[in-house]
Short mmCIF file of C-alpha atoms in Angstrom, two decimals:
data_model
loop_
_atom_site.label_atom_id
_atom_site.label_comp_id
_atom_site.label_asym_id
_atom_site.label_seq_id
_atom_site.Cartn_x
_atom_site.Cartn_y
_atom_site.Cartn_z
CA UNK A 1 0.07 -0.04 0.02
CA UNK A 2 1.69 3.54 -0.76
CA UNK A 3 1.51 6.10 1.64
CA UNK A 4 -1.03 7.77 2.90
CA UNK A 5 -1.96 11.21 1.46
CA UNK A 6 -3.50 13.74 4.99
CA UNK A 7 -5.44 15.79 1.64
CA UNK A 8 -6.45 13.20 0.42
CA UNK A 9 -8.28 11.57 3.09
CA UNK A 10 -9.80 14.40 4.15
CA UNK A 11 -11.34 15.60 0.82
CA UNK A 12 -12.50 11.87 0.42
CA UNK A 13 -14.50 12.62 3.93
CA UNK A 14 -16.22 15.19 2.73
CA UNK A 15 -16.78 13.31 -0.08
CA UNK A 16 -18.36 10.98 2.10
CA UNK A 17 -20.70 13.24 4.08
CA UNK A 18 -22.05 14.79 0.66
CA UNK A 19 -23.18 12.13 -1.02
CA UNK A 20 -24.85 10.82 2.48
CA UNK A 21 -26.74 13.83 2.49
CA UNK A 22 -27.88 13.03 -1.06
CA UNK A 23 -30.37 10.51 0.14
CA UNK A 24 -31.80 13.11 2.00
CA UNK A 25 -32.46 15.21 -0.60
CA UNK A 26 -33.52 13.01 -2.77
CA UNK A 27 -36.28 11.95 -0.12
CA UNK A 28 -37.01 15.91 -0.32
CA UNK A 29 -37.23 16.01 -4.27
CA UNK A 30 -39.67 13.43 -4.15
CA UNK A 31 -41.20 14.45 -1.54
CA UNK A 32 -42.68 17.64 -3.16
CA UNK A 33 -43.53 15.81 -6.33
CA UNK A 34 -45.89 13.95 -4.37
CA UNK A 35 -49.95 14.20 -2.87
CA UNK A 36 -49.28 15.53 0.80
CA UNK A 37 -50.97 12.44 1.95
CA UNK A 38 -47.86 10.23 0.73
CA UNK A 39 -44.88 12.43 1.48
CA UNK A 40 -43.93 10.93 4.56
CA UNK A 41 -43.99 7.61 2.78
CA UNK A 42 -41.79 8.50 0.35
CA UNK A 43 -39.54 9.98 2.54
CA UNK A 44 -40.06 7.10 4.97
CA UNK A 45 -38.75 4.58 2.19
CA UNK A 46 -35.63 6.41 1.20
CA UNK A 47 -34.50 6.73 4.69
CA UNK A 48 -35.13 2.96 5.51
CA UNK A 49 -32.59 2.76 2.55
CA UNK A 50 -30.02 4.66 4.61
CA UNK A 51 -30.45 1.85 7.81
CA UNK A 52 -31.25 -0.97 5.78
CA UNK A 53 -28.36 -0.64 3.16
CA UNK A 54 -25.94 0.35 5.38
CA UNK A 55 -25.95 -2.10 7.63
CA UNK A 56 -25.53 -5.02 4.67
CA UNK A 57 -22.77 -2.81 3.81
CA UNK A 58 -20.99 -3.49 6.53
CA UNK A 59 -21.48 -7.02 7.31
CA UNK A 60 -21.04 -8.64 3.42
CA UNK A 61 -22.12 -6.22 0.84
CA UNK A 62 -18.72 -4.49 0.55
CA UNK A 63 -17.05 -8.02 0.35
CA UNK A 64 -19.36 -8.64 -2.80
CA UNK A 65 -18.42 -5.29 -4.69
CA UNK A 66 -14.62 -5.52 -3.61
CA UNK A 67 -13.68 -8.24 -1.91
CA UNK A 68 -11.86 -10.93 -3.76
CA UNK A 69 -13.04 -11.62 -7.25
CA UNK A 70 -14.31 -15.16 -7.21
CA UNK A 71 -14.64 -15.83 -11.32
CA UNK A 72 -14.47 -12.20 -11.77
CA UNK A 73 -18.65 -12.36 -11.33
CA UNK A 74 -18.78 -11.66 -7.37
CA UNK A 75 -16.84 -10.97 -4.27
CA UNK A 76 -16.06 -13.14 -1.40
CA UNK A 77 -18.20 -12.01 1.06
CA UNK A 78 -15.56 -13.59 3.86
CA UNK A 79 -12.96 -11.05 2.37
CA UNK A 80 -13.93 -8.13 4.74
CA UNK A 81 -17.26 -9.27 6.70
CA UNK A 82 -18.27 -6.81 9.07
CA UNK A 83 -14.89 -4.27 7.54
CA UNK A 84 -12.09 -6.89 8.31
CA UNK A 85 -9.21 -6.37 7.15
CA UNK A 86 -10.62 -3.35 5.28
CA UNK A 87 -8.60 0.11 6.44
CA UNK A 88 -5.41 -1.39 5.48
CA UNK A 89 -6.84 -3.03 2.46
CA UNK A 90 -7.81 -0.19 0.61
CA UNK A 91 -8.36 -0.63 -3.96
CA UNK A 92 -7.31 3.68 -3.61
CA UNK A 93 -3.47 4.10 -2.43
CA UNK A 94 -3.73 7.40 -1.02
CA UNK A 95 -6.39 6.86 1.65
CA UNK A 96 -7.53 4.43 4.27
CA UNK A 97 -9.91 1.39 3.23
CA UNK A 98 -12.07 2.99 5.91
CA UNK A 99 -13.03 5.89 3.89
CA UNK A 100 -13.28 4.27 0.99
CA UNK A 101 -15.54 1.51 1.88
CA UNK A 102 -17.60 4.54 3.24
CA UNK A 103 -17.48 6.34 0.36
CA UNK A 104 -18.76 3.69 -1.95
CA UNK A 105 -21.26 2.86 0.54
CA UNK A 106 -23.10 5.95 0.17
CA UNK A 107 -23.58 5.00 -3.36
CA UNK A 108 -25.06 1.33 -2.17
CA UNK A 109 -27.45 3.39 -0.24
CA UNK A 110 -28.74 5.89 -3.29
CA UNK A 111 -29.57 3.40 -6.09
CA UNK A 112 -32.33 1.52 -4.33
CA UNK A 113 -34.04 4.93 -3.15
CA UNK A 114 -33.58 6.45 -6.45
CA UNK A 115 -36.02 3.67 -7.86
CA UNK A 116 -38.64 4.79 -5.10
CA UNK A 117 -40.07 7.21 -6.96
CA UNK A 118 -41.25 5.40 -10.23
CA UNK A 119 -43.63 3.50 -8.02
CA UNK A 120 -44.64 6.20 -5.48
CA UNK A 121 -47.99 6.31 -3.86
CA UNK A 122 -49.06 2.59 -4.34
CA UNK A 123 -46.10 0.15 -2.39
CA UNK A 124 -46.65 -1.36 0.92
CA UNK A 125 -43.51 -1.23 3.01
CA UNK A 126 -42.82 -4.62 4.05
CA UNK A 127 -42.65 -6.00 0.59
CA UNK A 128 -40.53 -2.62 -0.34
CA UNK A 129 -38.17 -3.87 2.03
CA UNK A 130 -37.31 -7.10 0.89
CA UNK A 131 -37.24 -5.67 -2.45
CA UNK A 132 -34.44 -3.10 -2.14
CA UNK A 133 -32.32 -6.07 -0.04
CA UNK A 134 -33.21 -8.87 -2.61
CA UNK A 135 -32.43 -5.77 -5.11
CA UNK A 136 -28.81 -4.95 -3.87
CA UNK A 137 -27.56 -8.60 -3.62
CA UNK A 138 -29.36 -9.56 -7.25
CA UNK A 139 -28.32 -6.20 -9.05
CA UNK A 140 -26.76 -3.83 -7.92
CA UNK A 141 -23.23 -5.50 -5.77
CA UNK A 142 -22.93 -8.13 -8.77
CA UNK A 143 -22.76 -4.93 -11.28
CA UNK A 144 -20.94 -2.80 -9.10
CA UNK A 145 -18.19 -6.04 -8.77
CA UNK A 146 -18.31 -6.38 -12.54
CA UNK A 147 -17.13 -2.98 -13.58
CA UNK A 148 -15.19 -0.93 -10.16
CA UNK A 149 -14.51 -4.37 -8.61
CA UNK A 150 -12.11 -5.75 -11.22
CA UNK A 151 -14.50 -8.00 -12.56
CA UNK A 152 -15.72 -9.19 -15.95
CA UNK A 153 -16.95 -5.96 -17.52
CA UNK A 154 -13.71 -3.91 -16.19
CA UNK A 155 -11.50 -6.54 -17.79
CA UNK A 156 -13.59 -6.04 -21.12
CA UNK A 157 -12.57 -1.92 -20.91
CA UNK A 158 -16.04 -0.84 -19.78
CA UNK A 159 -15.42 3.05 -18.47
CA UNK A 160 -17.85 3.98 -15.72
CA UNK A 161 -16.42 7.47 -13.67
CA UNK A 162 -19.36 8.07 -10.69
CA UNK A 163 -22.04 5.03 -11.24
CA UNK A 164 -23.89 6.04 -15.01
CA UNK A 165 -24.13 2.21 -15.32
CA UNK A 166 -23.76 0.77 -11.85
CA UNK A 167 -26.18 3.39 -10.40
CA UNK A 168 -28.57 5.10 -12.54
CA UNK A 169 -29.23 2.15 -15.66
CA UNK A 170 -29.68 -0.43 -12.80
CA UNK A 171 -32.01 1.30 -10.88
CA UNK A 172 -33.60 3.31 -13.70
CA UNK A 173 -34.53 0.33 -15.77
CA UNK A 174 -35.90 -1.73 -12.66
CA UNK A 175 -37.60 1.18 -11.66
CA UNK A 176 -39.14 0.72 -15.19
CA UNK A 177 -40.12 -3.18 -14.44
CA UNK A 178 -41.56 -2.44 -11.48
CA UNK A 179 -43.96 0.37 -13.12
CA UNK A 180 -44.86 -2.69 -15.71
CA UNK A 181 -44.99 -5.00 -12.95
CA UNK A 182 -47.36 -3.32 -10.56
CA UNK A 183 -51.02 -1.32 -11.56
CA UNK A 184 -51.13 2.10 -12.29
CA UNK A 185 -52.46 4.42 -9.85
CA UNK A 186 -55.11 5.33 -12.67
CA UNK A 187 -56.08 2.25 -11.81
CA UNK A 188 -55.99 1.75 -8.40
CA UNK A 189 -58.55 4.92 -8.22
CA UNK A 190 -58.77 6.88 -11.37
CA UNK A 191 -60.49 10.05 -9.22
CA UNK A 192 -57.17 10.88 -7.51
CA UNK A 193 -55.50 13.65 -8.49
CA UNK A 194 -52.25 13.42 -8.58
CA UNK A 195 -50.08 16.56 -8.68
CA UNK A 196 -46.46 18.08 -6.55
CA UNK A 197 -48.11 18.98 -3.70
CA UNK A 198 -44.85 21.38 -2.95
CA UNK A 199 -42.66 23.22 -5.17
CA UNK A 200 -40.11 24.27 -2.56
CA UNK A 201 -39.35 20.89 -1.55
CA UNK A 202 -38.34 19.77 -5.02
CA UNK A 203 -35.87 23.39 -5.31
CA UNK A 204 -34.73 22.43 -1.93
CA UNK A 205 -34.40 18.49 -2.39
CA UNK A 206 -32.45 19.56 -6.09
CA UNK A 207 -30.25 22.01 -4.02
CA UNK A 208 -29.49 18.90 -1.84
CA UNK A 209 -28.93 16.40 -4.68
CA UNK A 210 -27.03 18.98 -6.54
CA UNK A 211 -24.35 19.89 -3.27
CA UNK A 212 -24.14 15.91 -2.66
CA UNK A 213 -23.21 15.65 -6.28
CA UNK A 214 -19.60 17.50 -6.02
CA UNK A 215 -18.98 14.50 -3.79
CA UNK A 216 -20.34 11.60 -5.98
CA UNK A 217 -18.82 13.10 -8.60
CA UNK A 218 -15.81 14.60 -7.71
CA UNK A 219 -14.72 12.21 -5.10
CA UNK A 220 -14.92 9.29 -7.31
CA UNK A 221 -11.40 10.34 -8.61
CA UNK A 222 -10.51 9.18 -5.00
CA UNK A 223 -8.43 11.75 -4.78
CA UNK A 224 -8.04 15.38 -4.85
CA UNK A 225 -6.72 16.26 -7.86
CA UNK A 226 -7.02 17.24 -11.49
CA UNK A 227 -9.23 14.18 -12.13
CA UNK A 228 -11.33 15.74 -9.34
CA UNK A 229 -11.36 19.08 -10.38
CA UNK A 230 -12.74 18.07 -13.86
CA UNK A 231 -15.62 16.28 -12.43
CA UNK A 232 -16.63 18.69 -9.99
CA UNK A 233 -16.26 21.54 -12.84
CA UNK A 234 -17.89 19.17 -15.25
CA UNK A 235 -20.82 18.13 -12.66
CA UNK A 236 -21.81 22.12 -12.25
CA UNK A 237 -21.30 22.82 -16.38
CA UNK A 238 -23.95 19.54 -17.28
CA UNK A 239 -26.18 20.63 -15.02
CA UNK A 240 -26.62 24.00 -15.69
CA UNK A 241 -26.93 23.23 -19.37
CA UNK A 242 -29.57 21.54 -18.48
CA UNK A 243 -31.33 22.64 -16.32
CA UNK A 244 -31.59 26.11 -18.31
CA UNK A 245 -32.02 23.83 -21.79
CA UNK A 246 -35.31 21.90 -19.89
CA UNK A 247 -36.62 25.65 -18.92
CA UNK A 248 -36.65 26.44 -22.76
CA UNK A 249 -38.14 23.62 -23.87
CA UNK A 250 -40.98 24.20 -21.70
CA UNK A 251 -41.52 27.08 -22.95
CA UNK A 252 -41.51 26.53 -26.46
CA UNK A 253 -43.28 23.16 -26.31
CA UNK A 254 -45.64 23.84 -23.36
CA UNK A 255 -46.55 27.32 -23.21
CA UNK A 256 -44.46 28.11 -19.60
CA UNK A 257 -40.85 27.92 -17.96
CA UNK A 258 -41.35 25.94 -14.67
CA UNK A 259 -39.51 25.61 -11.36
CA UNK A 260 -40.24 21.73 -11.40
CA UNK A 261 -39.25 22.17 -15.22
CA UNK A 262 -35.74 23.55 -13.86
CA UNK A 263 -35.34 21.09 -11.36
CA UNK A 264 -35.80 18.52 -12.96
CA UNK A 265 -33.61 19.60 -15.79
CA UNK A 266 -30.61 20.25 -13.33
CA UNK A 267 -31.09 15.95 -11.99
CA UNK A 268 -30.93 14.68 -16.15
CA UNK A 269 -27.61 17.23 -16.53
CA UNK A 270 -26.34 15.23 -13.11
CA UNK A 271 -26.98 12.24 -14.08
CA UNK A 272 -26.43 12.11 -17.64
CA UNK A 273 -22.60 13.80 -16.98
CA UNK A 274 -22.29 11.21 -14.04
CA UNK A 275 -20.36 8.12 -16.11
CA UNK A 276 -18.11 11.21 -18.12
CA UNK A 277 -17.62 13.32 -15.48
CA UNK A 278 -13.90 12.92 -14.31
CA UNK A 279 -13.36 11.40 -18.40
CA UNK A 280 -14.49 14.80 -20.96
CA UNK A 281 -13.69 18.25 -21.26
CA UNK A 282 -16.07 21.14 -20.25
CA UNK A 283 -16.99 21.89 -23.44
CA UNK A 284 -17.65 17.99 -24.12
CA UNK A 285 -19.95 18.62 -20.84
CA UNK A 286 -21.87 21.03 -21.54
CA UNK A 287 -22.79 19.21 -25.06
CA UNK A 288 -24.16 16.44 -22.97
CA UNK A 289 -25.97 18.71 -20.14
CA UNK A 290 -28.32 20.13 -23.81
CA UNK A 291 -28.21 17.07 -25.47
CA UNK A 292 -29.42 14.87 -22.55
CA UNK A 293 -32.99 17.61 -22.26
CA UNK A 294 -34.37 16.25 -25.52
CA UNK A 295 -33.40 13.12 -24.70
CA UNK A 296 -35.04 12.85 -21.53
CA UNK A 297 -37.45 15.08 -22.19
CA UNK A 298 -38.29 12.22 -25.11
CA UNK A 299 -38.40 9.42 -23.03
CA UNK A 300 -40.90 10.93 -20.26
CA UNK A 301 -43.47 11.65 -23.01
CA UNK A 302 -42.41 7.69 -24.68
CA UNK A 303 -44.18 6.91 -20.92
CA UNK A 304 -46.87 9.05 -21.19
CA UNK A 305 -47.64 7.92 -24.89
CA UNK A 306 -47.56 4.14 -23.50
CA UNK A 307 -49.25 4.59 -20.31
CA UNK A 308 -46.45 3.36 -18.32
CA UNK A 309 -46.86 5.27 -14.87
CA UNK A 310 -43.25 6.14 -14.08
CA UNK A 311 -44.58 8.68 -11.57
CA UNK A 312 -41.64 11.19 -11.24
CA UNK A 313 -39.69 9.85 -14.31
CA UNK A 314 -37.43 7.71 -12.86
CA UNK A 315 -36.61 5.75 -15.82
CA UNK A 316 -36.47 8.82 -18.34
CA UNK A 317 -34.14 10.63 -16.32
CA UNK A 318 -31.62 8.22 -14.40
CA UNK A 319 -32.08 5.21 -16.37
CA UNK A 320 -31.62 6.81 -19.59
CA UNK A 321 -29.66 9.98 -18.70
CA UNK A 322 -27.06 7.64 -17.35
CA UNK A 323 -27.70 5.30 -20.42
CA UNK A 324 -26.80 8.28 -22.79
CA UNK A 325 -23.54 9.05 -20.05
CA UNK A 326 -22.87 6.20 -20.73
CA UNK A 327 -22.40 6.15 -24.67
CA UNK A 328 -21.10 9.39 -24.45
CA UNK A 329 -18.16 8.28 -22.47
CA UNK A 330 -17.04 6.68 -26.11
CA UNK A 331 -17.63 9.32 -27.60
CA UNK A 332 -15.92 13.11 -25.56
CA UNK A 333 -13.59 11.06 -23.56
CA UNK A 334 -10.25 12.28 -23.77
CA UNK A 335 -6.65 10.80 -22.02
CA UNK A 336 -5.81 14.20 -20.87
CA UNK A 337 -9.12 14.10 -18.33
CA UNK A 338 -8.81 10.64 -18.22
CA UNK A 339 -5.64 9.01 -18.07
CA UNK A 340 -6.84 6.19 -19.21
CA UNK A 341 -7.18 7.08 -23.02
CA UNK A 342 -9.45 8.42 -25.73
CA UNK A 343 -12.33 8.61 -27.02
CA UNK A 344 -13.21 5.43 -30.05
CA UNK A 345 -15.10 3.79 -32.15
CA UNK A 346 -13.88 0.31 -30.22
CA UNK A 347 -15.48 1.99 -27.12
CA UNK A 348 -18.13 3.84 -28.18
CA UNK A 349 -19.00 0.07 -28.71
CA UNK A 350 -18.16 -1.41 -25.48
CA UNK A 351 -19.78 1.35 -23.79
CA UNK A 352 -23.08 0.87 -25.72
CA UNK A 353 -22.88 -2.85 -25.12
CA UNK A 354 -22.33 -2.26 -21.47
CA UNK A 355 -24.89 -0.01 -20.98
CA UNK A 356 -27.70 -2.19 -22.95
CA UNK A 357 -26.22 -5.16 -20.93
CA UNK A 358 -26.71 -4.17 -17.70
CA UNK A 359 -30.21 -2.53 -18.77
CA UNK A 360 -31.92 -5.18 -19.69
CA UNK A 361 -29.99 -7.52 -16.62
CA UNK A 362 -31.43 -4.99 -14.63
CA UNK A 363 -35.14 -4.68 -15.99
CA UNK A 364 -35.52 -8.04 -15.92
CA UNK A 365 -34.74 -8.62 -12.24
CA UNK A 366 -36.48 -6.17 -10.99
CA UNK A 367 -39.76 -7.88 -12.84
CA UNK A 368 -39.33 -10.95 -11.60
CA UNK A 369 -38.23 -9.42 -8.14
CA UNK A 370 -41.78 -7.78 -7.50
CA UNK A 371 -43.68 -10.44 -9.24
CA UNK A 372 -42.29 -13.36 -6.96
CA UNK A 373 -42.39 -11.00 -4.18
CA UNK A 374 -46.38 -10.23 -4.76
CA UNK A 375 -46.65 -13.83 -4.52
CA UNK A 376 -46.04 -13.74 -0.89
CA UNK A 377 -47.11 -10.73 0.22
CA UNK A 378 -49.29 -7.85 -1.60
CA UNK A 379 -46.35 -5.21 -2.89
CA UNK A 380 -48.96 -2.81 -4.13
CA UNK A 381 -51.53 -0.95 -1.66
CA UNK A 382 -55.55 -1.70 -2.11
CA UNK A 383 -57.29 1.30 -3.90
CA UNK A 384 -58.48 2.40 -0.08
CA UNK A 385 -55.73 2.97 0.84
CA UNK A 386 -53.87 4.70 -1.93
CA UNK A 387 -57.20 7.14 -1.40
CA UNK A 388 -56.62 7.58 2.05
CA UNK A 389 -52.88 8.38 1.56
CA UNK A 390 -49.79 5.88 2.53
CA UNK A 391 -48.79 8.30 5.75
CA UNK A 392 -51.92 7.81 7.41
CA UNK A 393 -52.50 3.92 6.32
CA UNK A 394 -49.42 2.29 6.50
CA UNK A 395 -47.09 4.83 8.92
CA UNK A 396 -50.14 6.83 11.29
CA UNK A 397 -48.66 10.02 10.98
CA UNK A 398 -49.89 13.01 8.90
CA UNK A 399 -47.10 15.48 7.57
CA UNK A 400 -49.22 18.28 8.17
CA UNK A 401 -51.71 18.54 11.58
CA UNK A 402 -53.94 20.75 10.22
CA UNK A 403 -54.89 18.87 7.42
CA UNK A 404 -53.36 21.65 4.65
CA UNK A 405 -49.28 22.93 4.05
CA UNK A 406 -51.00 26.41 4.03
CA UNK A 407 -52.98 26.93 7.34
CA UNK A 408 -55.87 26.19 5.88
CA UNK A 409 -58.39 23.39 7.11
CA UNK A 410 -58.34 20.22 4.47
CA UNK A 411 -61.87 19.21 3.61
CA UNK A 412 -60.73 15.92 0.94
CA UNK A 413 -58.87 12.97 1.42
CA UNK A 414 -55.97 12.30 -0.27
CA UNK A 415 -55.61 15.10 -1.71
#
């Protein structure tokens, strides 16, 4: 192991904390987009991921991802069981192993939480917990090992700087699978309106996510170095370009620019630049940010056309954004930034096959998991629970005790 560097260690500790903040930020982002009677439910799902996945990660999840490889497919769960033999065995030479482990653990937490936006308002809490636990073992841990843990995809030359495939494609396409497997909200009760109940929450969540993304992408350099600088500024540029582009797109095609559109655009830009952040020049990040706007916006329109009830557009923004960014690595990557090679036709093909293969794998596993769990415990809520709202029906609490968020008395149930 090389000599530890205090600057790198301090930087990565801050990045670990920043990524940890992203899951509460996601809770606010999603919470503002759902009905007021479901805000606590979706926030609880996000926070529950923080608890459950961290326990699994410390016990054996880290080993499955970064332990001694078993046939290039999965790590040995005994390699770092309960983080034994971890601190002095770091994949990053200038930071302690526990810092690397903690940083990567934050990724494992937010990946399943991303999916909650797709099936918002209509999933029982118990089956949800079973689903994310099984999904982590069957999708996240293997894919993480294949690409970041020295597995077979890494040996095939797949590049994923900060999780375009490992996090966004896996979560986005498994989220799409849950949408296909579960009844739509319209099917549960067509009379209930599903409008964002708190746009300031959406803006707050976007700000927290954006702030945390500097740790997410910048920290993926695993050192306070030039690549971290490129990853950070590229993240800012792509998010800003997508935010502005999305507002203009809305203005032209829908008549008005909206704050929600600006927030969704920023998240799309961040998701799309993630796999390329430490591989491309800033001018490429600007192009990627603008490119993701019509691409992700078009994917949202596809879900509407085919009546796929992806409640908060997880597949379109995260799944397809991560897919686009992964392919863009093969177009825009430069050795000047990455230190690992330039874009090429061959690399483009590798990226496209990897993203497509993982997308298909994630969709199939996600769909099968929902159907199998549903055989033992009903995944979707019943129409009465849906109409009343999950906050009271499942968690026994209301977000707004006077029945509203503006101080007036609510007169109807489930708004």
